[in-house]
CSV table of C-alpha atoms and ligand atoms in Angstrom, one decimal:
chain,number,residue,atom,x,y,z
A,154,SER,CA,105.3,-97.4,-77.2
A,155,LYS,CA,106.6,-97.8,-73.7
A,156,LYS,CA,104.6,-99.2,-70.8
A,157,PRO,CA,103.4,-96.4,-68.4
A,158,VAL,CA,105.3,-95.9,-65.2
A,159,ARG,CA,103.7,-95.0,-61.9
A,160,VAL,CA,104.6,-91.6,-60.3
A,161,ALA,CA,103.4,-90.9,-56.8
A,162,VAL,CA,103.3,-87.2,-55.6
A,163,THR,CA,102.4,-86.2,-52.1
A,164,GLY,CA,101.2,-82.7,-51.2
A,165,ALA,CA,99.8,-82.7,-54.7
A,166,ALA,CA,97.4,-79.8,-54.2
A,167,GLY,CA,100.1,-77.5,-52.7
A,168,GLN,CA,102.2,-74.8,-54.3
A,169,ILE,CA,105.0,-77.0,-55.5
A,170,GLY,CA,102.5,-79.7,-56.7
A,171,TYR,CA,100.9,-77.1,-58.9
A,172,ALA,CA,104.3,-76.3,-60.5
A,173,LEU,CA,105.4,-79.9,-60.7
A,174,LEU,CA,102.5,-82.1,-61.9
A,175,PHE,CA,102.0,-80.5,-65.3
A,176,ARG,CA,105.7,-80.9,-66.1
A,177,ILE,CA,105.8,-84.6,-65.1
A,178,ALA,CA,102.7,-85.2,-67.2
A,179,SER,CA,104.2,-83.4,-70.2
A,180,GLY,CA,107.3,-85.7,-70.2
A,181,GLU,CA,109.9,-83.2,-68.9
A,182,MET,CA,110.8,-85.5,-66.0
A,183,LEU,CA,111.1,-89.0,-67.5
A,184,GLY,CA,111.3,-88.3,-71.2
A,185,LYS,CA,109.0,-87.4,-74.1
A,186,ASP,CA,108.4,-91.1,-74.9
A,187,GLN,CA,107.5,-92.3,-71.4
A,188,PRO,CA,103.8,-92.5,-70.5
A,189,VAL,CA,103.1,-91.8,-66.8
A,190,ILE,CA,100.3,-92.6,-64.3
A,191,LEU,CA,100.0,-90.0,-61.6
A,192,GLN,CA,99.1,-91.3,-58.1
A,193,LEU,CA,98.4,-88.2,-56.1
A,194,LEU,CA,98.2,-88.0,-52.3
A,195,GLU,CA,96.7,-85.3,-50.1
A,196,ILE,CA,95.6,-85.1,-46.6
A,197,PRO,CA,92.0,-86.3,-46.1
A,198,ALA,CA,90.7,-82.8,-45.2
A,199,GLU,CA,87.9,-81.8,-47.5
A,200,LYS,CA,89.6,-78.5,-48.5
A,201,ALA,CA,92.7,-80.4,-49.6
A,202,GLN,CA,90.8,-83.1,-51.4
A,203,ASN,CA,88.6,-80.5,-53.2
A,204,ALA,CA,91.7,-78.6,-54.3
A,205,LEU,CA,93.2,-81.9,-55.6
A,206,LYS,CA,90.1,-82.5,-57.7
A,207,GLY,CA,90.5,-79.0,-59.2
A,208,VAL,CA,94.2,-79.8,-60.1
A,209,ILE,CA,93.1,-83.1,-61.7
A,210,MET,CA,90.5,-81.2,-63.8
A,211,GLU,CA,93.2,-79.0,-65.1
A,212,LEU,CA,95.6,-81.9,-65.8
A,213,GLU,CA,92.7,-83.5,-67.8
A,214,ASP,CA,92.2,-80.3,-69.7
A,215,CYS,CA,95.8,-80.2,-70.8
A,216,ALA,CA,95.2,-83.4,-72.8
A,217,PHE,CA,98.8,-84.5,-72.3
A,218,PRO,CA,99.4,-87.5,-74.7
A,219,LEU,CA,101.8,-89.1,-72.1
A,220,LEU,CA,99.3,-88.9,-69.2
A,221,ALA,CA,98.0,-92.5,-69.0
A,222,GLY,CA,96.0,-92.2,-65.8
A,223,ILE,CA,95.4,-90.0,-62.7
A,224,GLU,CA,94.4,-91.2,-59.3
A,225,ALA,CA,93.5,-89.1,-56.1
A,226,HIS,CA,94.2,-90.6,-52.7
A,227,SER,CA,94.2,-89.8,-49.1
A,228,ASP,CA,95.9,-93.0,-47.9
A,229,PRO,CA,99.6,-93.6,-48.6
A,230,MET,CA,99.0,-97.3,-48.8
A,231,GLN,CA,96.9,-96.7,-51.9
A,232,ALA,CA,98.9,-93.8,-53.3
A,233,PHE,CA,102.2,-95.7,-53.3
A,234,LYS,CA,100.8,-99.0,-54.7
A,235,ASP,CA,103.4,-100.3,-57.2
A,236,THR,CA,104.8,-96.9,-57.7
A,237,ASP,CA,108.1,-96.6,-59.6
A,238,TYR,CA,108.8,-93.0,-58.5
A,239,ALA,CA,107.7,-91.2,-55.4
A,240,LEU,CA,108.1,-87.5,-54.9
A,241,LEU,CA,107.4,-86.7,-51.3
A,242,VAL,CA,106.5,-83.0,-51.3
A,243,GLY,CA,103.8,-82.7,-48.6
A,244,ALA,CA,105.1,-81.9,-45.2
A,245,ARG,CA,104.0,-80.2,-42.0
A,246,PRO,CA,105.1,-76.5,-42.2
A,247,ARG,CA,106.3,-74.7,-39.2
A,248,GLY,CA,103.4,-73.0,-37.5
A,249,PRO,CA,103.5,-69.9,-35.2
A,250,GLY,CA,105.3,-70.7,-32.0
A,251,MET,CA,106.3,-74.1,-33.1
A,252,GLU,CA,109.8,-75.1,-32.0
A,253,ARG,CA,112.2,-77.0,-34.3
A,254,ALA,CA,111.8,-80.1,-32.2
A,255,ASP,CA,108.0,-80.0,-32.7
A,256,LEU,CA,108.4,-79.5,-36.4
A,257,LEU,CA,110.8,-82.5,-36.5
A,258,ALA,CA,108.4,-84.6,-34.5
A,259,ALA,CA,105.3,-83.7,-36.6
A,260,ASN,CA,107.2,-84.6,-39.8
A,261,ALA,CA,108.7,-87.8,-38.3
A,262,GLN,CA,105.1,-89.0,-37.9
A,263,ILE,CA,104.3,-88.3,-41.6
A,264,PHE,CA,107.6,-89.8,-42.9
A,265,THR,CA,107.5,-92.9,-40.8
A,266,ALA,CA,104.0,-93.6,-42.0
A,267,GLN,CA,105.0,-92.9,-45.6
A,268,GLY,CA,108.2,-94.9,-45.4
A,269,LYS,CA,106.2,-97.9,-44.0
A,270,ALA,CA,103.7,-97.6,-46.8
A,271,LEU,CA,106.4,-97.5,-49.5
A,272,ASN,CA,108.0,-100.5,-47.8
A,273,ALA,CA,104.7,-102.4,-48.0
A,274,VAL,CA,103.4,-101.6,-51.5
A,275,ALA,CA,105.8,-99.7,-53.7
A,276,SER,CA,107.8,-101.2,-56.6
A,277,ARG,CA,111.0,-102.8,-55.2
A,278,ASN,CA,112.9,-100.4,-57.4
A,279,VAL,CA,111.0,-97.3,-56.4
A,280,LYS,CA,113.1,-94.1,-56.6
A,281,VAL,CA,112.1,-91.8,-53.8
A,282,LEU,CA,112.8,-88.1,-53.6
A,283,VAL,CA,112.0,-86.1,-50.5
A,284,VAL,CA,111.3,-82.4,-51.0
A,285,GLY,CA,109.2,-81.6,-47.9
A,286,ASN,CA,111.3,-80.0,-45.2
A,287,PRO,CA,113.3,-80.8,-43.2
A,288,ALA,CA,114.1,-82.8,-46.4
A,289,ASN,CA,117.2,-84.6,-45.4
A,290,THR,CA,115.9,-85.8,-42.1
A,291,ASN,CA,112.5,-86.7,-43.6
A,292,ALA,CA,114.2,-88.7,-46.2
A,293,TYR,CA,116.3,-90.4,-43.5
A,294,ILE,CA,113.2,-91.3,-41.5
A,295,ALA,CA,111.4,-92.7,-44.6
A,296,MET,CA,114.5,-94.8,-45.4
A,297,LYS,CA,114.7,-96.1,-41.9
A,298,SER,CA,111.0,-97.0,-42.0
A,299,ALA,CA,111.4,-99.0,-45.1
A,300,PRO,CA,113.9,-101.8,-44.2
A,301,ASP,CA,112.8,-104.0,-47.2
A,302,LEU,CA,113.7,-101.5,-49.8
A,303,PRO,CA,117.3,-100.7,-50.8
A,304,ARG,CA,118.5,-97.8,-48.8
A,305,GLU,CA,120.1,-96.1,-51.8
A,306,ASN,CA,116.5,-95.7,-53.3
A,307,PHE,CA,115.9,-92.8,-50.7
A,308,THR,CA,117.2,-89.4,-51.6
A,309,ALA,CA,116.7,-85.8,-50.5
A,310,MET,CA,116.5,-82.7,-52.6
A,311,LEU,CA,119.7,-80.6,-52.7
A,312,ARG,CA,119.2,-79.8,-56.4
A,313,LEU,CA,117.6,-76.4,-55.7
A,314,ASP,CA,120.7,-75.3,-53.7
A,315,HIS,CA,122.9,-76.6,-56.6
A,316,ASN,CA,121.0,-74.7,-59.2
A,317,ARG,CA,121.0,-71.6,-57.0
A,318,ALA,CA,124.7,-71.8,-56.6
A,319,ALA,CA,125.3,-72.4,-60.4
A,320,SER,CA,123.2,-69.4,-61.2
A,321,GLN,CA,125.0,-67.1,-58.7
A,322,ILE,CA,128.4,-68.1,-60.1
A,323,ALA,CA,127.2,-67.6,-63.7
A,324,HIS,CA,125.9,-64.2,-62.8
A,325,LYS,CA,129.2,-63.3,-61.1
A,326,LEU,CA,131.2,-64.3,-64.1
A,327,GLY,CA,128.8,-62.9,-66.7
A,328,VAL,CA,128.3,-66.3,-68.5
A,329,PRO,CA,125.3,-68.5,-69.3
A,330,VAL,CA,124.5,-70.8,-66.4
A,331,GLY,CA,125.0,-73.8,-68.7
A,332,ASP,CA,128.7,-73.0,-68.9
A,333,ILE,CA,129.2,-73.9,-65.2
A,334,GLU,CA,130.2,-77.5,-64.5
A,335,LYS,CA,131.5,-79.6,-61.6
A,336,LEU,CA,129.8,-77.8,-58.7
A,337,ALA,CA,129.2,-79.6,-55.4
A,338,VAL,CA,126.8,-78.9,-52.6
A,339,TRP,CA,127.6,-80.7,-49.4
A,340,GLY,CA,125.3,-81.4,-46.5
A,341,ASN,CA,121.9,-80.4,-45.3
A,342,HIS,CA,119.2,-78.6,-47.3
A,343,SER,CA,119.4,-75.6,-44.9
A,344,PRO,CA,121.4,-72.5,-44.6
A,345,THR,CA,124.3,-74.6,-43.4
A,346,MET,CA,124.7,-76.3,-46.8
A,347,TYR,CA,128.2,-75.8,-48.3
A,348,ALA,CA,128.1,-74.9,-52.0
A,349,ASP,CA,131.6,-75.6,-53.2
A,350,TYR,CA,133.0,-74.3,-56.5
A,351,ARG,CA,136.7,-75.2,-55.9
A,352,PHE,CA,136.4,-77.9,-58.6
A,353,ALA,CA,134.0,-76.1,-60.8
A,354,GLN,CA,134.9,-75.2,-64.4
A,355,VAL,CA,133.6,-72.5,-66.7
A,356,ASN,CA,134.2,-73.4,-70.3
A,357,GLY,CA,137.0,-75.8,-69.2
A,358,LYS,CA,138.8,-73.3,-67.0
A,359,PRO,CA,138.7,-73.2,-63.2
A,360,VAL,CA,135.9,-71.1,-61.7
A,361,LYS,CA,138.0,-70.6,-58.6
A,362,ASP,CA,140.7,-68.8,-60.6
A,363,ALA,CA,138.1,-66.8,-62.6
A,364,ILE,CA,136.5,-65.5,-59.4
A,365,ASN,CA,139.7,-65.4,-57.3
A,366,ASP,CA,138.0,-63.8,-54.3
A,367,GLN,CA,137.7,-65.9,-51.1
A,368,ASP,CA,136.0,-63.0,-49.4
A,369,TRP,CA,133.2,-63.1,-52.0
A,370,ASN,CA,133.0,-66.9,-51.4
A,371,ALA,CA,132.7,-66.7,-47.7
A,372,ASN,CA,130.8,-63.5,-47.2
A,373,VAL,CA,128.6,-63.0,-50.3
A,374,PHE,CA,128.2,-66.3,-52.3
A,375,LEU,CA,127.6,-68.7,-49.4
A,376,PRO,CA,125.2,-66.5,-47.4
A,377,THR,CA,123.3,-65.7,-50.7
A,378,VAL,CA,122.8,-69.3,-51.6
A,379,GLY,CA,122.1,-70.3,-48.0
A,380,LYS,CA,119.5,-67.6,-47.4
A,381,ARG,CA,117.9,-67.7,-50.8
A,382,GLY,CA,114.8,-69.4,-49.6
A,383,ALA,CA,114.2,-66.7,-47.0
A,384,ALA,CA,114.9,-64.0,-49.6
A,385,ILE,CA,112.2,-65.4,-51.8
A,386,ILE,CA,109.7,-65.6,-49.0
A,387,GLU,CA,110.5,-62.0,-48.2
A,388,ALA,CA,110.0,-60.9,-51.8
A,389,ARG,CA,107.1,-63.0,-52.8
A,390,GLY,CA,105.2,-63.6,-49.5
A,391,LEU,CA,105.3,-67.3,-50.4
A,392,SER,CA,108.1,-69.8,-50.4
A,393,SER,CA,109.9,-70.9,-53.6
A,394,ALA,CA,107.6,-73.2,-55.5
A,395,ALA,CA,108.4,-73.1,-59.3
A,396,SER,CA,112.1,-73.3,-58.7
A,397,ALA,CA,111.6,-76.1,-56.2
A,398,ALA,CA,109.5,-78.1,-58.7
A,399,ASN,CA,112.1,-77.5,-61.3
A,400,ALA,CA,114.8,-78.9,-59.1
A,401,ALA,CA,112.7,-81.9,-58.4
A,402,ILE,CA,112.2,-82.5,-62.1
A,403,ASP,CA,116.0,-82.1,-62.6
A,404,HIS,CA,116.8,-84.5,-59.8
A,405,MET,CA,114.5,-87.3,-61.0
A,406,HIS,CA,115.3,-86.7,-64.6
A,407,ASP,CA,119.0,-87.0,-64.0
A,408,TRP,CA,118.6,-90.0,-61.7
A,409,ALA,CA,116.5,-91.9,-64.1
A,410,LEU,CA,118.1,-90.9,-67.4
A,411,GLY,CA,121.8,-90.3,-66.5
A,412,THR,CA,124.0,-87.2,-66.5
A,413,ASN,CA,126.6,-88.3,-69.1
A,414,GLY,CA,129.4,-87.6,-66.7
A,415,LYS,CA,128.0,-84.2,-65.6
A,416,TRP,CA,128.1,-83.6,-61.8
A,417,VAL,CA,124.9,-83.0,-60.0
A,418,THR,CA,124.1,-82.7,-56.3
A,419,MET,CA,121.8,-85.3,-54.6
A,420,GLY,CA,121.1,-85.8,-50.9
A,421,ILE,CA,121.8,-89.5,-50.5
A,422,PRO,CA,122.5,-91.9,-47.6
A,423,SER,CA,126.2,-91.8,-47.0
A,424,ASN,CA,128.4,-94.9,-47.6
A,425,GLY,CA,131.1,-93.3,-45.5
A,426,ASP,CA,132.6,-91.2,-48.3
A,427,TYR,CA,134.5,-88.0,-47.2
A,428,GLY,CA,134.2,-89.1,-43.5
A,429,ILE,CA,130.4,-88.7,-43.5
A,430,PRO,CA,129.0,-91.5,-41.3
A,431,LYS,CA,127.1,-94.3,-43.0
A,432,ASP,CA,123.3,-93.6,-43.6
A,433,VAL,CA,123.5,-89.8,-42.9
A,434,MET,CA,121.3,-88.2,-45.6
A,435,PHE,CA,123.9,-85.8,-47.0
A,436,GLY,CA,124.4,-83.7,-50.1
A,437,PHE,CA,127.2,-85.1,-52.3
A,438,PRO,CA,128.4,-84.4,-55.9
A,439,VAL,CA,127.3,-87.4,-57.9
A,440,THR,CA,127.2,-88.6,-61.5
A,441,THR,CA,124.4,-91.0,-62.6
A,442,GLU,CA,124.2,-93.8,-65.1
A,443,GLY,CA,121.6,-96.6,-65.7
A,444,GLY,CA,119.4,-95.4,-62.9
A,445,LYS,CA,122.3,-95.5,-60.3
A,446,TYR,CA,124.2,-92.6,-58.8
A,447,SER,CA,127.9,-92.6,-57.8
A,448,VAL,CA,129.6,-90.2,-55.5
A,449,VAL,CA,132.4,-88.2,-57.2
A,450,GLN,CA,135.5,-89.6,-55.5
A,451,GLY,CA,139.0,-88.2,-54.6
A,452,LEU,CA,138.1,-84.5,-54.1
A,453,GLU,CA,140.5,-82.8,-51.8
A,454,ILE,CA,138.9,-81.2,-48.7
A,455,ASP,CA,140.8,-78.2,-47.5
A,456,ALA,CA,140.5,-76.7,-44.0
A,457,PHE,CA,137.8,-74.1,-44.9
A,458,SER,CA,135.7,-76.8,-46.6
A,459,GLN,CA,136.2,-79.3,-43.8
A,460,GLY,CA,134.9,-76.7,-41.3
A,461,ARG,CA,131.8,-76.1,-43.4
A,462,ILE,CA,131.2,-79.8,-43.9
A,463,ASP,CA,131.6,-80.5,-40.1
A,464,LYS,CA,129.0,-77.8,-39.4
A,465,THR,CA,126.3,-79.1,-41.7
A,466,LEU,CA,127.0,-82.6,-40.6
A,467,ALA,CA,126.6,-81.6,-37.0
A,468,GLU,CA,123.2,-80.1,-37.8
A,469,LEU,CA,122.0,-83.2,-39.5
A,470,GLN,CA,123.2,-85.4,-36.6
A,471,GLY,CA,121.3,-83.1,-34.2
A,472,GLU,CA,118.2,-83.6,-36.3
A,473,ALA,CA,118.6,-87.3,-36.3
A,474,ASP,CA,119.1,-87.4,-32.6
A,475,ALA,CA,115.9,-85.4,-32.1
A,476,VAL,CA,113.8,-88.0,-33.9
A,477,LYS,CA,115.7,-91.1,-32.8
A,478,HIS,CA,113.1,-92.1,-30.2
A,479,LEU,CA,110.4,-92.0,-32.8
A,480,LEU,CA,112.0,-94.5,-35.3
B,265,LIG,P1,102.2,-76.1,-49.5
B,265,LIG,O1,101.8,-75.9,-48.1
B,265,LIG,O2,101.7,-75.2,-50.6
B,265,LIG,O3,101.7,-77.6,-49.9
B,265,LIG,C1,102.0,-78.7,-49.2
B,265,LIG,C2,100.8,-79.6,-49.4
B,265,LIG,O4,101.1,-80.9,-48.7
B,265,LIG,C3,99.5,-79.2,-48.8
B,265,LIG,O5,98.5,-79.2,-49.8
B,265,LIG,C4,99.2,-80.1,-47.7
B,265,LIG,O6,97.8,-80.4,-47.5
B,265,LIG,C5,99.9,-81.4,-48.1
B,265,LIG,N1,100.3,-82.3,-47.1
B,265,LIG,C6,100.7,-82.1,-45.8
B,265,LIG,N2,100.9,-83.2,-45.1
B,265,LIG,C7,100.7,-84.2,-46.0
B,265,LIG,C8,100.7,-85.6,-45.9
B,265,LIG,N3,101.0,-86.2,-44.7
B,265,LIG,N4,100.4,-86.4,-47.0
B,265,LIG,C9,100.1,-85.7,-48.1
B,265,LIG,N5,100.0,-84.4,-48.3
B,265,LIG,C10,100.3,-83.7,-47.3
B,265,LIG,O7,103.8,-76.2,-49.5
B,265,LIG,P2,104.8,-76.1,-50.8
B,265,LIG,O8,105.1,-74.8,-51.0
B,265,LIG,O9,104.2,-77.0,-51.9
B,265,LIG,O10,106.0,-76.9,-50.1
B,265,LIG,C11,106.0,-78.2,-49.8
B,265,LIG,C12,107.2,-78.6,-49.0
B,265,LIG,O11,108.4,-78.5,-49.7
B,265,LIG,C13,107.5,-77.8,-47.7
B,265,LIG,O12,107.8,-78.6,-46.7
B,265,LIG,C14,108.6,-76.8,-48.1
B,265,LIG,O13,109.3,-76.4,-47.0
B,265,LIG,C15,109.4,-77.8,-48.9
B,265,LIG,N6,110.4,-77.2,-49.8
B,265,LIG,C16,111.6,-77.8,-50.0
B,265,LIG,C17,112.6,-77.4,-50.8
B,265,LIG,C18,113.8,-78.1,-51.0
B,265,LIG,O14,114.7,-77.6,-51.7
B,265,LIG,N7,114.1,-79.3,-50.5
B,265,LIG,C19,112.3,-76.1,-51.6
B,265,LIG,C20,111.1,-75.5,-51.4
B,265,LIG,C21,110.1,-76.0,-50.5
């Protein structure tokens, strides 16, 4: 049987953690033949550490055959030791009266510390996924704080936006969501993201022709996907957790095990593709193979799409500017 791999998860006692850990331990993320050791990080506060103990008791009670070990930590230098995968879920939420700049600064502190810890102690091949918001900028900060690790090992989660977009299109066309292929989500994980179905196919035919309604695209589809997180908070009184955990599983699964040519969306440090400046942590359509992702090349960007891409890029550059002095 395979040697266990180490999977670090931060914010492990939170909502997303509760929907995520059991699925990692059951083999849904890395395969039903891959044993895992969970290295869980929470803040030192007694309440969080106690909650983490409770989650660990439940993980034990599942008797997962693939779960080769569980560790609880309050220090990233221990939680990230030799880790092969790091899912950075824990972040500082926006409190009452907190400005966006305060939120960025509070998270910059967390993600510089965690980036440095990864740089110091993680596996040199660690695959990092940042879920905690603002996810793209937090991933950018962690990457910049880890100069000894390959920059392409840092990614941000756009997969929830991708899955939301696929589901809306399937609903519109009255087909199963698995029939939708070649979707792209460009930019920031925020309402400015640009979900782009111009290249998408449904059972081998263009989605764009099947929908043939630019008004629906601009005025229904994009706002629905962009504001989906807010709609869920409104309905549930809590932010999306199970769907976020599911997207994190999808992201890591596909990165590690390959997509067989299927397009998925990942937030990755730009290499300059599509005019996005190098290192901007940007949602791109990618395919993956052998643990590496490649940006889908050669897509034509029309004027409407360029406008949307410029807007989400400007937002990301504004976030990077706001934390520049902290890096
Ligand atoms: P939550 O508040 O239920 O849990 C967060 C947990 O992180 C808490 O237990 C907290 O103690 C812990 N935490 C905070 N700072 C930490 C640190 N420095 N180190 C370790 N742990 C820390 O929040 P929830 O619902 O689990 O969401 C987590 C994050 O994911 C939020 O930032 C949320 O905005 C984000 N999110 C991102 C999505 C995406 O698509 N990228 C989708 C949904 C949520």
